[in-house]
Coordinates of C-alpha atoms in Angstrom, one line a residue:
M149 CA 39.8 151.8 365.4
H150 CA 39.2 148.5 363.7
R151 CA 35.8 148.0 365.5
A152 CA 34.8 151.6 364.7
V153 CA 35.6 151.2 361.0
I154 CA 33.6 148.0 360.7
D155 CA 30.6 149.4 362.7
A156 CA 30.5 152.5 360.4
L157 CA 30.4 150.3 357.4
N158 CA 27.6 148.1 358.7
Q159 CA 25.6 151.1 359.9
T160 CA 25.9 152.8 356.5
W161 CA 24.9 149.5 354.8
N162 CA 21.7 149.4 356.8
A163 CA 20.9 153.0 356.0
L164 CA 21.4 152.6 352.2
T165 CA 19.2 149.5 352.0
A166 CA 16.4 150.7 354.3
D167 CA 12.9 151.1 352.9
G168 CA 12.8 154.1 350.6
A169 CA 16.6 154.4 350.4
P170 CA 18.5 154.3 347.1
F171 CA 19.3 150.6 347.4
A172 CA 16.1 149.4 349.0
H173 CA 15.1 145.9 347.8
S174 CA 12.1 143.7 348.1
E175 CA 11.1 140.1 347.2
T176 CA 10.2 139.5 343.5
E177 CA 9.4 136.3 341.5
V178 CA 12.2 135.7 339.1
R179 CA 12.0 132.7 336.8
G180 CA 9.6 131.0 339.2
M181 CA 11.6 131.6 342.3
T182 CA 11.4 134.3 345.0
M183 CA 14.5 136.6 345.0
K184 CA 15.5 140.0 346.4
T185 CA 15.6 142.6 343.7
F186 CA 16.4 146.4 343.9
D187 CA 13.2 148.5 343.9
S188 CA 14.8 151.1 341.6
A189 CA 16.5 148.7 339.1
P190 CA 16.0 149.5 335.4
P191 CA 14.2 146.7 333.5
N192 CA 17.0 146.0 331.1
L193 CA 20.5 147.0 330.1
R194 CA 19.4 148.8 327.0
M195 CA 17.9 151.5 329.3
V196 CA 21.3 151.9 331.0
W197 CA 22.9 152.4 327.6
E198 CA 20.2 154.9 326.5
M199 CA 20.6 156.9 329.7
S200 CA 24.3 157.2 329.1
A201 CA 23.6 159.5 326.1
A202 CA 23.2 162.3 328.6
H203 CA 27.0 162.2 329.2
G204 CA 27.3 163.8 325.7
D205 CA 30.8 165.1 324.8
K206 CA 32.5 163.5 327.8
P207 CA 35.3 161.1 326.7
Y208 CA 34.0 157.5 326.8
L209 CA 36.6 155.2 325.1
V210 CA 40.3 155.6 324.7
Y211 CA 42.3 153.1 322.6
E212 CA 45.9 154.1 321.8
D213 CA 45.6 157.5 320.1
E214 CA 41.8 157.1 319.4
T215 CA 39.2 158.8 321.6
Y216 CA 35.4 158.5 321.3
T217 CA 32.9 160.6 323.2
F218 CA 29.6 159.3 324.5
T219 CA 27.9 161.2 321.7
E220 CA 30.2 159.6 319.0
A221 CA 29.8 156.2 320.5
H222 CA 26.0 156.4 320.5
A223 CA 26.0 157.4 316.8
I224 CA 28.2 154.4 315.9
V225 CA 26.0 152.0 318.0
R226 CA 22.8 153.3 316.3
S227 CA 24.4 152.8 312.9
L228 CA 25.5 149.2 313.7
A229 CA 22.1 148.4 315.3
A230 CA 20.3 149.5 312.2
Y231 CA 22.6 147.4 310.0
L232 CA 22.1 144.3 312.2
K233 CA 18.4 144.8 312.2
D234 CA 18.5 144.9 308.4
R235 CA 20.4 141.6 308.4
G236 CA 17.5 140.0 310.3
V237 CA 18.9 140.2 313.9
V238 CA 15.9 140.4 316.3
E239 CA 15.2 139.8 319.9
G240 CA 16.8 136.6 321.1
D241 CA 19.2 136.2 318.2
R242 CA 22.9 135.9 319.0
V243 CA 25.8 138.0 317.6
A244 CA 29.4 136.8 318.3
I245 CA 32.1 139.4 319.0
A246 CA 35.5 137.9 318.3
M247 CA 38.3 140.4 318.9
R248 CA 40.8 141.9 321.3
N249 CA 39.9 145.0 323.3
Y250 CA 39.2 147.3 320.4
P251 CA 36.6 150.1 320.6
E252 CA 34.6 148.1 318.0
W253 CA 34.1 145.4 320.7
V254 CA 32.2 147.9 322.8
F255 CA 30.2 149.4 320.0
S256 CA 29.2 145.9 318.8
Y257 CA 28.2 144.8 322.3
W258 CA 25.9 147.8 322.9
A259 CA 24.3 147.5 319.5
V260 CA 23.4 143.8 320.1
V261 CA 22.2 144.5 323.7
A262 CA 20.1 147.4 322.5
L263 CA 18.4 145.2 319.9
G264 CA 17.5 142.6 322.5
G265 CA 20.0 140.1 321.2
A266 CA 22.6 138.2 323.0
A267 CA 26.3 139.1 322.5
V268 CA 28.5 136.0 322.5
G269 CA 31.9 137.0 323.9
V270 CA 34.4 134.9 322.1
N271 CA 37.6 134.1 323.9
A272 CA 40.3 135.9 321.8
W273 CA 42.8 133.1 322.7
W274 CA 40.7 130.4 321.1
T275 CA 42.3 128.4 318.3
S276 CA 40.3 127.6 315.1
N277 CA 39.0 124.3 316.7
E278 CA 37.9 126.1 319.9
L279 CA 36.4 128.9 317.8
E280 CA 34.5 126.3 315.8
Y281 CA 33.2 124.7 319.0
G282 CA 32.0 127.9 320.6
L283 CA 30.3 129.1 317.4
N284 CA 28.6 125.8 316.9
D285 CA 27.4 125.9 320.4
S286 CA 26.0 129.4 320.3
R287 CA 25.0 129.6 316.6
P288 CA 25.2 133.4 316.1
K289 CA 23.6 135.0 313.1
V290 CA 26.5 137.4 312.8
V291 CA 30.2 137.2 313.7
I292 CA 32.1 140.5 314.2
A293 CA 35.8 139.6 314.1
D294 CA 39.1 141.3 314.0
D295 CA 42.0 140.2 311.7
E296 CA 43.5 137.5 313.9
R297 CA 40.2 136.0 314.8
L298 CA 39.1 136.2 311.1
E299 CA 42.3 134.3 310.1
R300 CA 41.3 131.5 312.5
L301 CA 37.6 131.6 311.5
I302 CA 38.1 131.2 307.8
P303 CA 39.3 127.6 307.8
V304 CA 36.2 126.4 309.7
L305 CA 33.6 128.9 308.3
D306 CA 32.2 126.6 305.6
G307 CA 31.6 123.9 308.2
L308 CA 29.9 126.4 310.5
R309 CA 27.7 127.7 307.7
A310 CA 26.5 124.2 306.9
G311 CA 24.5 124.5 310.1
G312 CA 22.9 127.7 309.0
D313 CA 23.6 131.3 307.8
M314 CA 26.5 133.0 309.6
H315 CA 27.3 136.5 308.3
V316 CA 30.7 138.0 309.0
V317 CA 31.7 141.7 309.7
S318 CA 35.5 142.3 309.5
V319 CA 37.1 144.7 311.9
R320 CA 40.6 146.2 311.4
S321 CA 41.6 143.7 308.7
E322 CA 42.8 144.1 305.2
R323 CA 42.8 140.4 304.3
E324 CA 40.6 139.0 301.6
L325 CA 37.2 138.4 302.9
P326 CA 35.1 135.2 302.7
S327 CA 31.8 135.2 300.8
D328 CA 29.0 137.2 302.4
A329 CA 31.4 139.1 304.5
V330 CA 31.7 142.9 304.8
R331 CA 34.1 145.4 306.3
W332 CA 33.2 147.5 309.3
A333 CA 33.7 150.7 307.4
A334 CA 31.2 149.6 304.7
V335 CA 28.4 149.3 307.2
I336 CA 29.0 152.0 309.8
D337 CA 28.0 155.5 308.9
P338 CA 27.7 157.5 312.2
A339 CA 27.0 160.8 310.4
N340 CA 23.8 159.3 309.0
A341 CA 22.9 157.0 311.8
P342 CA 19.1 156.8 312.4
D343 CA 17.8 158.2 315.6
P344 CA 16.5 156.6 317.8
L345 CA 17.6 153.0 318.2
P346 CA 15.4 150.3 316.5
D347 CA 12.5 149.3 318.7
A348 CA 12.9 146.2 320.8
E349 CA 10.8 144.3 323.4
I350 CA 13.2 143.1 326.1
H351 CA 12.2 141.1 329.2
P352 CA 14.4 141.5 332.2
D353 CA 15.3 137.7 332.1
D354 CA 16.1 137.6 328.4
D355 CA 19.6 136.5 327.5
M356 CA 21.9 139.6 327.2
C357 CA 25.2 137.9 326.8
I358 CA 26.8 134.5 326.5
F359 CA 30.2 134.3 328.2
Y360 CA 32.2 131.1 328.2
T361 CA 33.9 129.8 331.3
S362 CA 37.6 129.8 331.1
G363 CA 38.0 126.4 329.6
T364 CA 41.3 125.5 331.3
T365 CA 39.7 122.1 331.8
G366 CA 37.3 120.3 329.5
F367 CA 35.0 122.1 327.0
P368 CA 34.0 125.6 328.0
K369 CA 30.3 126.2 329.0
G370 CA 28.4 129.2 327.8
A371 CA 26.9 131.0 330.8
Q372 CA 23.6 132.8 330.0
L373 CA 23.8 136.3 331.4
T374 CA 20.5 138.2 331.6
H375 CA 19.5 141.8 331.5
R376 CA 18.2 141.6 335.1
G377 CA 21.4 140.1 336.3
S378 CA 23.7 142.6 334.6
V379 CA 21.6 145.6 335.8
H380 CA 21.8 144.2 339.4
N381 CA 25.6 143.9 339.1
V382 CA 25.8 147.6 338.0
M383 CA 23.7 148.5 341.0
H384 CA 25.9 146.3 343.3
L385 CA 28.9 148.2 342.0
A386 CA 27.2 151.5 342.7
F387 CA 26.2 150.4 346.1
A388 CA 29.7 149.3 347.0
N389 CA 31.2 152.6 345.9
T390 CA 28.5 154.7 347.7
L391 CA 28.9 152.5 350.8
A392 CA 32.6 153.0 351.0
A393 CA 32.5 156.7 350.4
M394 CA 29.8 157.4 353.0
A395 CA 31.2 155.1 355.6
A396 CA 34.7 156.5 355.2
A397 CA 33.2 160.0 355.7
T398 CA 31.5 158.8 358.9
V399 CA 34.8 157.4 360.2
A400 CA 36.6 160.6 359.4
E401 CA 33.9 162.7 361.0
A402 CA 34.1 160.6 364.2
A403 CA 37.8 161.1 364.3
G404 CA 37.4 164.9 363.9
E405 CA 38.9 165.0 360.4
A406 CA 37.5 167.3 357.7
P407 CA 36.5 165.7 354.4
P408 CA 38.9 166.5 351.6
E409 CA 37.9 169.5 349.4
P410 CA 37.5 168.8 345.7
T411 CA 40.1 170.6 343.6
A412 CA 39.6 172.2 340.2
D413 CA 42.2 170.0 338.6
A414 CA 40.9 166.7 340.1
P415 CA 40.9 164.0 337.3
A416 CA 37.6 163.0 335.9
P417 CA 36.6 159.4 336.7
S418 CA 38.4 157.0 334.3
L419 CA 39.1 153.3 334.5
L420 CA 41.9 151.2 332.9
A421 CA 40.4 148.1 331.4
A422 CA 43.4 145.7 331.5
T423 CA 41.6 142.4 331.2
P424 CA 39.7 141.0 328.2
L425 CA 36.2 142.3 327.5
F426 CA 35.0 138.8 326.9
H427 CA 35.1 138.2 330.7
V428 CA 32.9 139.8 333.4
T429 CA 35.8 141.6 335.1
A430 CA 36.3 144.1 332.2
N431 CA 32.9 144.0 330.7
N432 CA 30.4 143.8 333.6
C433 CA 32.5 145.4 336.3
V434 CA 34.4 148.0 334.3
L435 CA 32.5 148.8 331.1
H436 CA 29.0 148.6 332.5
G437 CA 29.7 150.7 335.6
A438 CA 31.7 153.3 333.7
T439 CA 29.0 153.6 331.1
A440 CA 26.3 154.2 333.7
A441 CA 28.5 156.7 335.6
G442 CA 29.8 158.6 332.6
A443 CA 33.4 157.6 333.2
K444 CA 36.1 157.1 330.7
V445 CA 37.3 153.6 329.8
I446 CA 40.9 153.1 328.7
L447 CA 41.3 150.0 326.6
M448 CA 44.4 147.9 326.5
Y449 CA 45.0 145.5 323.6
K450 CA 46.8 143.1 325.9
W451 CA 48.3 143.3 329.4
D452 CA 51.7 144.9 329.7
A453 CA 52.8 146.6 333.0
T454 CA 55.0 149.2 331.3
R455 CA 52.1 150.3 329.0
A456 CA 49.6 150.2 331.8
I457 CA 51.7 152.6 333.9
E458 CA 52.2 154.9 330.8
L459 CA 48.4 155.0 330.2
I460 CA 47.7 155.7 333.9
E461 CA 50.0 158.7 333.6
R462 CA 48.8 159.9 330.2
E463 CA 45.1 159.5 330.8
R464 CA 45.1 160.3 334.5
A465 CA 43.3 157.1 335.3
T466 CA 41.5 157.1 338.6
G467 CA 40.9 153.4 338.9
F468 CA 42.6 150.2 338.0
T469 CA 40.8 146.8 338.0
G470 CA 42.5 143.6 337.0
V471 CA 43.7 140.4 338.6
P472 CA 46.1 140.7 341.6
T473 CA 49.1 139.7 339.5
M474 CA 48.7 142.9 337.5
S475 CA 48.7 145.2 340.5
R476 CA 51.7 143.4 341.8
E477 CA 53.6 143.7 338.5
M478 CA 53.0 147.4 338.4
L479 CA 54.2 148.0 342.0
L480 CA 57.3 146.0 341.3
H481 CA 58.0 147.8 338.0
P482 CA 60.8 150.4 338.0
D483 CA 58.6 152.8 336.1
W484 CA 56.2 152.9 339.1
E485 CA 58.7 155.1 340.9
T486 CA 59.3 157.5 338.1
R487 CA 55.9 157.9 336.3
D488 CA 53.1 160.1 337.7
T489 CA 50.4 157.8 338.9
S490 CA 49.0 160.2 341.4
S491 CA 45.6 160.3 339.7
L492 CA 44.9 156.7 340.9
E493 CA 42.3 156.5 343.7
S494 CA 41.7 152.8 343.7
M495 CA 43.7 149.8 342.6
G496 CA 43.0 146.1 342.8
G497 CA 40.4 143.9 341.2
G498 CA 39.2 140.3 341.3
G499 CA 39.5 137.0 339.5
A500 CA 41.6 135.7 342.4
A501 CA 42.1 136.5 346.0
L502 CA 44.1 139.7 346.7
Q503 CA 46.8 138.5 349.1
P504 CA 47.0 140.5 352.4
D505 CA 50.5 141.6 351.7
L506 CA 49.4 143.2 348.4
V507 CA 46.6 145.1 350.2
E508 CA 49.2 146.8 352.4
K509 CA 51.6 147.4 349.5
I510 CA 48.9 149.2 347.5
A511 CA 47.8 151.3 350.5
T512 CA 51.4 152.3 351.3
A513 CA 52.5 152.9 347.7
K514 CA 54.3 156.1 346.8
D515 CA 51.0 157.8 345.9
A516 CA 49.3 157.9 349.2
G517 CA 45.9 158.6 347.6
V518 CA 45.5 155.1 346.1
Q519 CA 43.4 152.7 348.0
P520 CA 43.3 148.9 347.7
S521 CA 40.0 147.3 346.5
T522 CA 38.7 143.9 345.6
G523 CA 35.6 142.1 344.5
Y524 CA 34.9 138.4 344.5
G525 CA 32.6 137.0 341.9
L526 CA 32.3 134.7 338.9
T527 CA 31.0 134.6 335.4
E528 CA 28.0 132.8 336.8
T529 CA 27.1 135.8 339.1
H530 CA 27.4 138.5 336.4
G531 CA 30.3 140.0 338.3
I532 CA 30.7 140.7 342.0
V533 CA 29.3 138.7 344.9
T534 CA 31.3 140.7 347.4
A535 CA 33.3 144.0 347.4
V536 CA 35.5 145.9 349.8
G537 CA 38.0 148.7 349.6
S538 CA 40.0 151.5 351.3
I539 CA 40.2 151.5 355.1
F540 CA 37.6 148.7 355.3
F541 CA 39.8 146.4 353.3
R542 CA 42.8 147.3 355.4
A543 CA 40.8 146.5 358.5
K544 CA 40.2 142.9 357.2
P545 CA 42.9 142.5 354.5
A546 CA 42.3 138.7 354.2
S547 CA 38.7 139.3 353.4
A548 CA 36.8 139.8 350.1
G549 CA 34.2 141.9 351.8
R550 CA 30.5 141.5 352.6
I551 CA 28.1 139.8 350.2
M552 CA 26.0 142.2 348.2
P553 CA 22.5 143.0 349.3
T554 CA 20.4 141.0 346.8
F555 CA 22.2 137.7 347.3
D556 CA 20.9 135.1 349.6
Y557 CA 23.7 132.7 350.6
R558 CA 24.6 129.5 352.3
V559 CA 27.9 128.0 353.3
V560 CA 27.6 124.2 353.2
D561 CA 29.7 121.1 354.1
D562 CA 30.3 118.1 351.9
E563 CA 26.8 116.7 352.8
G564 CA 25.1 120.0 351.9
N565 CA 24.5 121.0 355.5
E566 CA 24.7 124.7 356.4
V567 CA 27.7 125.5 358.6
P568 CA 27.8 128.3 361.2
N569 CA 29.9 131.5 360.9
G570 CA 33.6 130.8 361.2
E571 CA 33.4 127.3 359.7
R572 CA 34.6 126.4 356.2
G573 CA 32.4 125.2 353.5
E574 CA 31.3 125.7 349.9
L575 CA 29.6 129.1 349.2
C576 CA 26.2 128.8 347.4
V577 CA 24.4 132.0 346.3
K578 CA 20.9 132.8 345.1
G579 CA 19.7 136.1 343.5
P580 CA 18.9 137.9 340.4
A581 CA 22.6 138.1 339.5
V582 CA 22.9 134.3 339.2
V583 CA 22.9 133.3 335.5
K584 CA 20.0 131.6 334.0
G585 CA 22.1 128.5 333.3
Y586 CA 24.5 127.1 330.7
L587 CA 23.6 127.2 327.1
N588 CA 22.6 123.8 325.8
R589 CA 23.7 122.2 329.0
E590 CA 20.6 121.2 331.0
E591 CA 22.5 118.6 333.1
A592 CA 25.4 121.0 333.9
T593 CA 22.9 123.7 334.8
A594 CA 20.9 121.4 337.1
E595 CA 24.2 120.3 338.8
A596 CA 25.4 123.9 339.3
I597 CA 22.1 125.6 340.3
V598 CA 20.1 123.7 342.9
D599 CA 16.8 125.3 344.2
G600 CA 18.0 128.6 342.8
Y601 CA 21.4 128.4 344.6
F602 CA 24.5 128.4 342.5
H603 CA 27.3 126.2 343.9
T604 CA 30.4 128.3 343.4
G605 CA 32.9 125.6 344.1
D606 CA 34.7 128.1 346.4
I607 CA 35.6 127.1 350.0
V608 CA 35.0 130.1 352.3
Y609 CA 34.1 131.1 355.8
I610 CA 32.1 134.1 356.9
D611 CA 32.9 135.9 360.1
D612 CA 30.5 137.5 362.6
D613 CA 30.6 140.8 360.8
G614 CA 29.4 139.2 357.6
F615 CA 32.7 139.4 355.9
L616 CA 33.6 136.6 353.5
F617 CA 37.0 134.9 353.5
I618 CA 38.0 132.8 350.5
V619 CA 40.0 129.8 351.5
D620 CA 40.3 128.2 348.1
R621 CA 38.6 126.6 345.1
A622 CA 37.4 123.1 346.1
K623 CA 39.2 121.7 343.1
D624 CA 42.3 123.7 344.0
M625 CA 42.9 121.9 347.2
V626 CA 45.8 119.5 347.9
L627 CA 44.8 116.4 349.8
R628 CA 48.1 115.4 351.5
G629 CA 48.0 112.2 353.5
G630 CA 44.4 112.8 354.6
E631 CA 45.1 116.5 355.4
N632 CA 43.5 119.3 353.4
V633 CA 46.0 122.0 352.2
Y634 CA 44.3 125.1 350.8
C635 CA 46.5 126.5 348.1
A636 CA 45.4 130.1 348.6
E637 CA 46.6 130.0 352.2
V638 CA 50.0 128.7 351.2
E639 CA 50.3 131.3 348.4
A640 CA 49.5 134.1 350.8
A641 CA 52.3 133.0 353.1
V642 CA 54.8 132.5 350.2
Y643 CA 54.0 136.1 349.0
E644 CA 55.1 137.4 352.3
H645 CA 58.7 136.7 351.3
P646 CA 60.2 140.0 349.9
D647 CA 62.0 138.4 347.0
I648 CA 59.0 136.6 345.4
A649 CA 57.2 138.3 342.5
E650 CA 54.9 135.4 341.5
A651 CA 53.9 132.1 343.0
A652 CA 51.4 129.4 342.2
V653 CA 50.7 126.5 344.6
F654 CA 49.3 123.2 343.3
G655 CA 49.1 119.5 344.1
V656 CA 51.9 117.1 342.9
P657 CA 51.2 113.4 342.6
D658 CA 52.9 111.4 345.4
D659 CA 53.0 107.6 345.7
R660 CA 53.0 107.7 349.5
L661 CA 50.8 110.6 350.4
G662 CA 48.5 110.8 347.4
E663 CA 49.5 114.4 346.8
A664 CA 52.3 116.7 348.0
V665 CA 52.4 120.5 347.9
G666 CA 54.3 122.1 345.1
V667 CA 55.0 125.7 344.2
A668 CA 56.3 127.4 341.1
I669 CA 58.1 130.7 341.9
H670 CA 59.3 133.6 339.8
L671 CA 61.7 135.9 341.8
K672 CA 62.1 139.6 341.6
G673 CA 65.0 140.8 339.4
G674 CA 68.4 140.2 341.1
A675 CA 66.9 138.2 343.9
A676 CA 68.4 134.9 345.1
L677 CA 66.4 132.2 347.0
D678 CA 66.5 128.4 347.2
Q679 CA 64.2 125.8 348.6
A680 CA 65.9 125.6 352.0
G681 CA 65.6 129.4 352.4
L682 CA 61.9 129.3 351.5
T683 CA 61.3 126.4 353.9
E684 CA 63.1 128.3 356.7
F685 CA 61.0 131.4 356.0
L686 CA 57.7 129.5 356.0
A687 CA 58.4 127.3 359.0
P688 CA 57.2 129.8 361.6
M689 CA 54.0 130.6 359.7
M690 CA 52.3 127.2 359.0
A691 CA 52.2 123.5 359.9
K692 CA 55.0 121.5 358.3
Y693 CA 52.6 119.5 356.1
K694 CA 51.5 122.8 354.3
I695 CA 55.1 123.8 353.4
P696 CA 55.8 123.0 349.7
E697 CA 57.9 119.9 349.3
H698 CA 58.4 120.5 345.6
V699 CA 59.7 124.0 344.6
W700 CA 60.5 125.2 341.1
F701 CA 62.2 128.5 340.5
M702 CA 61.2 129.8 337.1
D703 CA 63.3 132.2 335.0
D704 CA 60.3 133.6 333.2
P705 CA 56.9 134.9 334.6
L706 CA 54.4 132.2 335.3
P707 CA 52.0 131.3 332.4
Q708 CA 48.5 132.9 332.6
N709 CA 45.2 132.4 330.9
A710 CA 43.4 135.2 329.1
N711 CA 41.9 136.4 332.3
G712 CA 45.3 136.7 334.1
K713 CA 45.0 133.5 336.2
F714 CA 48.0 131.2 336.6
L715 CA 47.7 128.0 334.6
K716 CA 48.3 125.7 337.5
R717 CA 47.4 122.5 335.7
Q718 CA 49.8 123.3 332.9
L719 CA 52.5 124.2 335.4
R720 CA 52.0 121.0 337.3
D721 CA 52.0 118.8 334.2
T722 CA 55.1 120.5 332.7
L723 CA 57.2 120.6 335.8
T724 CA 56.4 117.1 337.1
A725 CA 57.1 115.6 333.7
K726 CA 60.7 117.0 333.9
D727 CA 61.3 115.3 337.3

């Protein structure tokens, strides 16, 4: 069955990308380099937004008790776009969006994109100093900020304005405004919004968005996302979904199974956006795809497993995309067994490897209709590089899927030599979905993108079926006495223990070995485990040098950054300082 499943996927892939097929592609010159681009790709993301008007009165955004249809959203976007145009925002200008996952984030984003400007996604966790750094780096003409971000902006605003005009629009705030600032309600008038949108000339390779890398080490870099790159990510998402559905139907037909009949009460497509919109997971992989497909997006102010399960039940969400820790938290939550989550069709996400045990846990959850899914990608690739789901994910649960059609790729060793299938090396990718570069960072751009290939920093191998397996981040590797220990491999084994809710593996300084393997663990409620028990559990699964020598059991959940990734550096520094 395994071979038949993979063969069906690969055959469907070839059919969907053949000449004249919906996802056919050909070679195009992009920024002076030859790349594969989809033949049917729209020229820019504004067109994707304009086409979504056809979804009319379908619900588009849900936030708490607020619901906005596509028609209502388009009126708000036209109103804001006209205001920004009056403020002098033109093609190529930047507008910063500094807020949590409010509907205003989405409206602001589409208004800027439609004008041919670049939306600067401000990390909502930034302090005043970090906010000052990001805005000095990107120099937006306008900052649209909620109350908490406005509070942090005000102390540094005068200094920022010394470098040029910076207008402020306040969202959901009653505080006293700085000079030359206005409230959202004063500039948005949907009932009298002009139609159509203001004219704009947008080239496919114009900046569409500036998203900053996570910033857990050093100063964050502003990745320049383009219209072409974002459009291709939307098409990669559509390709992955179409591929999975068609291939699954082929497998079912070969097994003599009838395809499921649609029912009148089947839930409409709707996605829960659990991660921040200032990252590509929620923005490019949830918002863009949902907008193009006419699906509902359910916004969460911040991650909370209890609230997420409530919203899945209330809104009949069909898809959940987050980081793996979020899916794990929901499955472990007592409300998962009592709430109606039967509308869910897919569950998973990206941002980190989905451990094999979690793939099976999702697939065998109480609601049998939900299927595991994952996508591997980075800010620098506008979203997904690979994707896989349903029976194909279960066939290769340690994999992140096949690399999407318009990427060329290499897996290279430390000397830059390409390695054959099955051997580990750094993944490098080239294609229209690779960012233009880093804002104001020519040296960093030249280091990261060589001959068009972006060096991901991820250690992977690719099997003979073309499926990619993530071993680890190159910088997230423990070098123990000359032996490489890949943290993701150890974490996957640790998660096999039934009492472990969260685990993060990292290197611990060691006078003799250089580094030793350490792990921080948060247990499930009521569970009891000690280091000896963990060592005994892991001993049959891996070489002794890979088993953690330093183990910390944490009373509280492990700390995460804004995108839901564990803060390993913080954990290591805090825990080793106590020893």
